[in-house]
Amino acid sequence: MNPEDYMKLAIREARKGEGFTNPNPMVGAVLVKDGRIINQDYHHRYGEYHAERNAIVNCSTDLRGADLYVTLEPCCHYGKTPPCTEVILSSGIRRVFIGSMDPNPLVAGRGAAVLRQHGVEVITGICEEECLELNRVFFHYIRTKTPYVVMKYAMTADGKIATRTGASKWITGEAARERVQLSRHKYMGIMAGAGTVLADNPRLTCRLEGKRSPIRIICDTHLRISPESEVVKTAREIPTILATAAEDTERRKVFEESGCQIITLPLEDGHVSLPALMQKAGAQGIDSILLEGGAMLNYSALKSGIVQEVEAYIAPKLFGGAGAKTPVAGVGVELPDHAFFLKNPRIRRVGEDILVNWEVASCLQEL
């Protein structure tokens, strides 16, 4: 096996921590000695030991002269756990292969430098592209201090999210719906609008056993949702944030007594400011949000520039209907050149449906 093969194994290990490490990165590590893998492990959960320490401490083989493959630059500072550089140096590891460098200002090249200063050979950039992709959420969050937002929707092949009567269950098949549950586990928060809560009364939880439900964020400018809605009734079980501009003290008190956290935001175009909401969410450590809003919230999110990725499920169905809803509403753009541009599509089949992930281009035209 070559260095790339070992690093791919480390990436596979890292993915085992998906959904549990936020807002920390996913990291995997593989230990090799005399051409033989002697241990491999990953960062299991936020606040627990990092991948390197797990792999080293739980290895029964003498590590003097061994190689370590790790998907992200080892940390060199004290946080919730001790520095990984310390355990690497004390183990006698001879070489460290790093997939991607850590942009965290507390690390940012210092981890690799510490190892080199103590005589460890450090090789960087092994499977770098794959390692960067692994932690695109973490890299965005650590650089901007705002959540990585994924706008998710399911539509028919003719671009409809509901029939002309408003019926929308179910557009996609079971496999696609299960994958959505995995996304709810993967991302730290889930965001919807008051209209979605009023119309569907969803729980917005992850229904997969052993997985984590996201923090629920409801954009409700005027606090219109019912105190009897599912998200409010279960707010003591699952963290629930109501983002509002409403100042009615008595109305707010009802939701606060149910366990909801209320974030007060300024108005922007008649609704709560989404950029301001992202700043507040980021300050609370929410590194990523799955946007499961309606067509109006989707448009507002795109227009405000908070969306980094689009996750579109396309079903092999045609609804038709000039008045049937589409994924993005609002006034729309005036000219094709004013579109919200997408790039780097990733396409896969999920059951009978198609899933397309796009990145949102950062250089959007002004509307």
mmCIF file of N, CA and C in Angstrom, residues 225-279:
data_model
loop_
_atom_site.group_PDB
_atom_site.id
_atom_site.type_symbol
_atom_site.label_atom_id
_atom_site.label_comp_id
_atom_site.label_asym_id
_atom_site.label_seq_id
_atom_site.Cartn_x
_atom_site.Cartn_y
_atom_site.Cartn_z
ATOM 1 N N ILE A 225 -46.542 30.847 15.085
ATOM 2 C CA ILE A 225 -46.772 29.410 15.267
ATOM 3 C C ILE A 225 -47.539 29.153 16.571
ATOM 4 N N SER A 226 -48.163 27.993 16.632
ATOM 5 C CA SER A 226 -48.972 27.650 17.795
ATOM 6 C C SER A 226 -48.106 27.091 18.926
ATOM 7 N N PRO A 227 -48.411 27.458 20.171
ATOM 8 C CA PRO A 227 -47.713 26.848 21.312
ATOM 9 C C PRO A 227 -47.959 25.343 21.399
ATOM 10 N N GLU A 228 -48.960 24.851 20.654
ATOM 11 C CA GLU A 228 -49.270 23.426 20.635
ATOM 12 C C GLU A 228 -48.594 22.696 19.482
ATOM 13 N N SER A 229 -47.790 23.395 18.710
ATOM 14 C CA SER A 229 -47.094 22.744 17.595
ATOM 15 C C SER A 229 -46.061 21.764 18.144
ATOM 16 N N GLU A 230 -45.709 20.778 17.337
ATOM 17 C CA GLU A 230 -44.795 19.719 17.772
ATOM 18 C C GLU A 230 -43.431 20.266 18.185
ATOM 19 N N VAL A 231 -42.926 21.258 17.449
ATOM 20 C CA VAL A 231 -41.600 21.776 17.783
ATOM 21 C C VAL A 231 -41.594 22.470 19.138
ATOM 22 N N VAL A 232 -42.712 23.065 19.512
ATOM 23 C CA VAL A 232 -42.799 23.739 20.810
ATOM 24 C C VAL A 232 -43.023 22.724 21.927
ATOM 25 N N LYS A 233 -43.913 21.764 21.690
ATOM 26 C CA LYS A 233 -44.228 20.778 22.724
ATOM 27 C C LYS A 233 -43.025 19.907 23.089
ATOM 28 N N THR A 234 -42.080 19.764 22.157
ATOM 29 C CA THR A 234 -40.914 18.913 22.409
ATOM 30 C C THR A 234 -39.638 19.729 22.638
ATOM 31 N N ALA A 235 -39.796 21.030 22.905
ATOM 32 C CA ALA A 235 -38.636 21.922 23.021
ATOM 33 C C ALA A 235 -37.752 21.591 24.222
ATOM 34 N N ARG A 236 -38.297 20.949 25.239
ATOM 35 C CA ARG A 236 -37.463 20.579 26.385
ATOM 36 C C ARG A 236 -36.648 19.322 26.102
ATOM 37 N N GLU A 237 -37.041 18.586 25.085
ATOM 38 C CA GLU A 237 -36.301 17.389 24.697
ATOM 39 C C GLU A 237 -35.243 17.700 23.648
ATOM 40 N N ILE A 238 -35.586 18.565 22.718
ATOM 41 C CA ILE A 238 -34.694 18.912 21.607
ATOM 42 C C ILE A 238 -34.568 20.432 21.548
ATOM 43 N N PRO A 239 -33.354 20.971 21.630
ATOM 44 C CA PRO A 239 -33.183 22.424 21.616
ATOM 45 C C PRO A 239 -33.915 23.067 20.441
ATOM 46 N N THR A 240 -34.682 24.114 20.747
ATOM 47 C CA THR A 240 -35.515 24.776 19.742
ATOM 48 C C THR A 240 -35.342 26.275 19.867
ATOM 49 N N ILE A 241 -35.001 26.912 18.762
ATOM 50 C CA ILE A 241 -34.788 28.357 18.724
ATOM 51 C C ILE A 241 -35.873 28.992 17.863
ATOM 52 N N LEU A 242 -36.518 30.023 18.371
ATOM 53 C CA LEU A 242 -37.460 30.815 17.595
ATOM 54 C C LEU A 242 -36.799 32.141 17.273
ATOM 55 N N ALA A 243 -36.590 32.392 15.980
ATOM 56 C CA ALA A 243 -35.987 33.645 15.528
ATOM 57 C C ALA A 243 -37.107 34.603 15.146
ATOM 58 N N THR A 244 -37.203 35.735 15.836
ATOM 59 C CA THR A 244 -38.355 36.610 15.662
ATOM 60 C C THR A 244 -37.991 38.076 15.804
ATOM 61 N N ALA A 245 -38.901 38.920 15.331
ATOM 62 C CA ALA A 245 -38.790 40.364 15.570
ATOM 63 C C ALA A 245 -39.922 40.829 16.479
ATOM 64 N N ALA A 246 -40.776 39.889 16.900
ATOM 65 C CA ALA A 246 -41.923 40.222 17.732
ATOM 66 C C ALA A 246 -41.476 40.668 19.120
ATOM 67 N N GLU A 247 -42.148 41.678 19.643
ATOM 68 C CA GLU A 247 -41.790 42.206 20.964
ATOM 69 C C GLU A 247 -42.889 41.991 21.993
ATOM 70 N N ASP A 248 -43.912 41.247 21.650
ATOM 71 C CA ASP A 248 -45.018 40.970 22.570
ATOM 72 C C ASP A 248 -44.501 40.109 23.730
ATOM 73 N N THR A 249 -44.340 40.737 24.886
ATOM 74 C CA THR A 249 -43.737 40.064 26.042
ATOM 75 C C THR A 249 -44.536 38.847 26.483
ATOM 76 N N GLU A 250 -45.835 38.974 26.533
ATOM 77 C CA GLU A 250 -46.679 37.864 26.979
ATOM 78 C C GLU A 250 -46.624 36.701 25.997
ATOM 79 N N ARG A 251 -46.652 37.024 24.706
ATOM 80 C CA ARG A 251 -46.574 35.986 23.683
ATOM 81 C C ARG A 251 -45.230 35.258 23.769
ATOM 82 N N ARG A 252 -44.167 36.000 23.936
ATOM 83 C CA ARG A 252 -42.837 35.401 24.035
ATOM 84 C C ARG A 252 -42.728 34.501 25.269
ATOM 85 N N LYS A 253 -43.325 34.935 26.348
ATOM 86 C CA LYS A 253 -43.256 34.194 27.600
ATOM 87 C C LYS A 253 -43.850 32.790 27.465
ATOM 88 N N VAL A 254 -44.921 32.680 26.688
ATOM 89 C CA VAL A 254 -45.564 31.382 26.475
ATOM 90 C C VAL A 254 -44.565 30.381 25.886
ATOM 91 N N PHE A 255 -43.786 30.830 24.891
ATOM 92 C CA PHE A 255 -42.836 29.934 24.235
ATOM 93 C C PHE A 255 -41.625 29.672 25.126
ATOM 94 N N GLU A 256 -41.191 30.677 25.839
ATOM 95 C CA GLU A 256 -40.039 30.503 26.727
ATOM 96 C C GLU A 256 -40.366 29.514 27.842
ATOM 97 N N GLU A 257 -41.577 29.567 28.355
ATOM 98 C CA GLU A 257 -41.977 28.632 29.409
ATOM 99 C C GLU A 257 -42.092 27.200 28.890
ATOM 100 N N SER A 258 -42.225 27.049 27.579
ATOM 101 C CA SER A 258 -42.263 25.716 26.971
ATOM 102 C C SER A 258 -40.860 25.172 26.702
ATOM 103 N N GLY A 259 -39.835 25.995 26.922
ATOM 104 C CA GLY A 259 -38.466 25.551 26.727
ATOM 105 C C GLY A 259 -37.787 26.088 25.487
ATOM 106 N N CYS A 260 -38.484 26.936 24.731
ATOM 107 C CA CYS A 260 -37.892 27.509 23.519
ATOM 108 C C CYS A 260 -36.933 28.650 23.870
ATOM 109 N N GLN A 261 -35.882 28.752 23.102
ATOM 110 C CA GLN A 261 -35.011 29.918 23.188
ATOM 111 C C GLN A 261 -35.471 30.920 22.137
ATOM 112 N N ILE A 262 -35.620 32.176 22.520
ATOM 113 C CA ILE A 262 -36.051 33.194 21.568
ATOM 114 C C ILE A 262 -34.880 34.106 21.242
ATOM 115 N N ILE A 263 -34.605 34.241 19.964
ATOM 116 C CA ILE A 263 -33.580 35.164 19.481
ATOM 117 C C ILE A 263 -34.288 36.332 18.795
ATOM 118 N N THR A 264 -34.036 37.524 19.258
ATOM 119 C CA THR A 264 -34.646 38.718 18.668
ATOM 120 C C THR A 264 -33.726 39.284 17.596
ATOM 121 N N LEU A 265 -34.294 39.517 16.414
ATOM 122 C CA LEU A 265 -33.503 39.964 15.269
ATOM 123 C C LEU A 265 -34.122 41.191 14.619
ATOM 124 N N PRO A 266 -33.308 41.981 13.928
ATOM 125 C CA PRO A 266 -33.860 43.113 13.180
ATOM 126 C C PRO A 266 -34.610 42.639 11.951
ATOM 127 N N LEU A 267 -35.469 43.493 11.437
ATOM 128 C CA LEU A 267 -36.208 43.176 10.218
ATOM 129 C C LEU A 267 -35.374 43.484 8.982
ATOM 130 N N GLU A 268 -35.576 42.673 7.956
ATOM 131 C CA GLU A 268 -34.931 42.910 6.658
ATOM 132 C C GLU A 268 -35.904 42.458 5.585
ATOM 133 N N ASP A 269 -36.387 43.392 4.769
ATOM 134 C CA ASP A 269 -37.384 43.094 3.729
ATOM 135 C C ASP A 269 -38.646 42.464 4.320
ATOM 136 N N GLY A 270 -39.021 42.895 5.518
ATOM 137 C CA GLY A 270 -40.260 42.433 6.119
ATOM 138 C C GLY A 270 -40.168 41.144 6.906
ATOM 139 N N HIS A 271 -38.972 40.528 6.979
ATOM 140 C CA HIS A 271 -38.794 39.311 7.757
ATOM 141 C C HIS A 271 -37.510 39.410 8.572
ATOM 142 N N VAL A 272 -37.290 38.463 9.469
ATOM 143 C CA VAL A 272 -36.090 38.520 10.295
ATOM 144 C C VAL A 272 -34.843 38.472 9.423
ATOM 145 N N SER A 273 -33.833 39.203 9.828
ATOM 146 C CA SER A 273 -32.577 39.257 9.075
ATOM 147 C C SER A 273 -31.862 37.917 9.168
ATOM 148 N N LEU A 274 -31.724 37.245 8.056
ATOM 149 C CA LEU A 274 -31.068 35.933 8.048
ATOM 150 C C LEU A 274 -29.559 36.035 8.280
ATOM 151 N N PRO A 275 -28.870 37.043 7.726
ATOM 152 C CA PRO A 275 -27.443 37.185 8.064
ATOM 153 C C PRO A 275 -27.229 37.402 9.560
ATOM 154 N N ALA A 276 -28.104 38.203 10.182
ATOM 155 C CA ALA A 276 -27.981 38.416 11.629
ATOM 156 C C ALA A 276 -28.233 37.115 12.385
ATOM 157 N N LEU A 277 -29.180 36.316 11.905
ATOM 158 C CA LEU A 277 -29.465 35.033 12.523
ATOM 159 C C LEU A 277 -28.260 34.112 12.426
ATOM 160 N N MET A 278 -27.571 34.116 11.290
ATOM 161 C CA MET A 278 -26.392 33.272 11.123
ATOM 162 C C MET A 278 -25.278 33.683 12.087
ATOM 163 N N GLN A 279 -25.137 34.981 12.315
ATOM 164 C CA GLN A 279 -24.136 35.453 13.266
ATOM 165 C C GLN A 279 -24.455 34.942 14.668
#
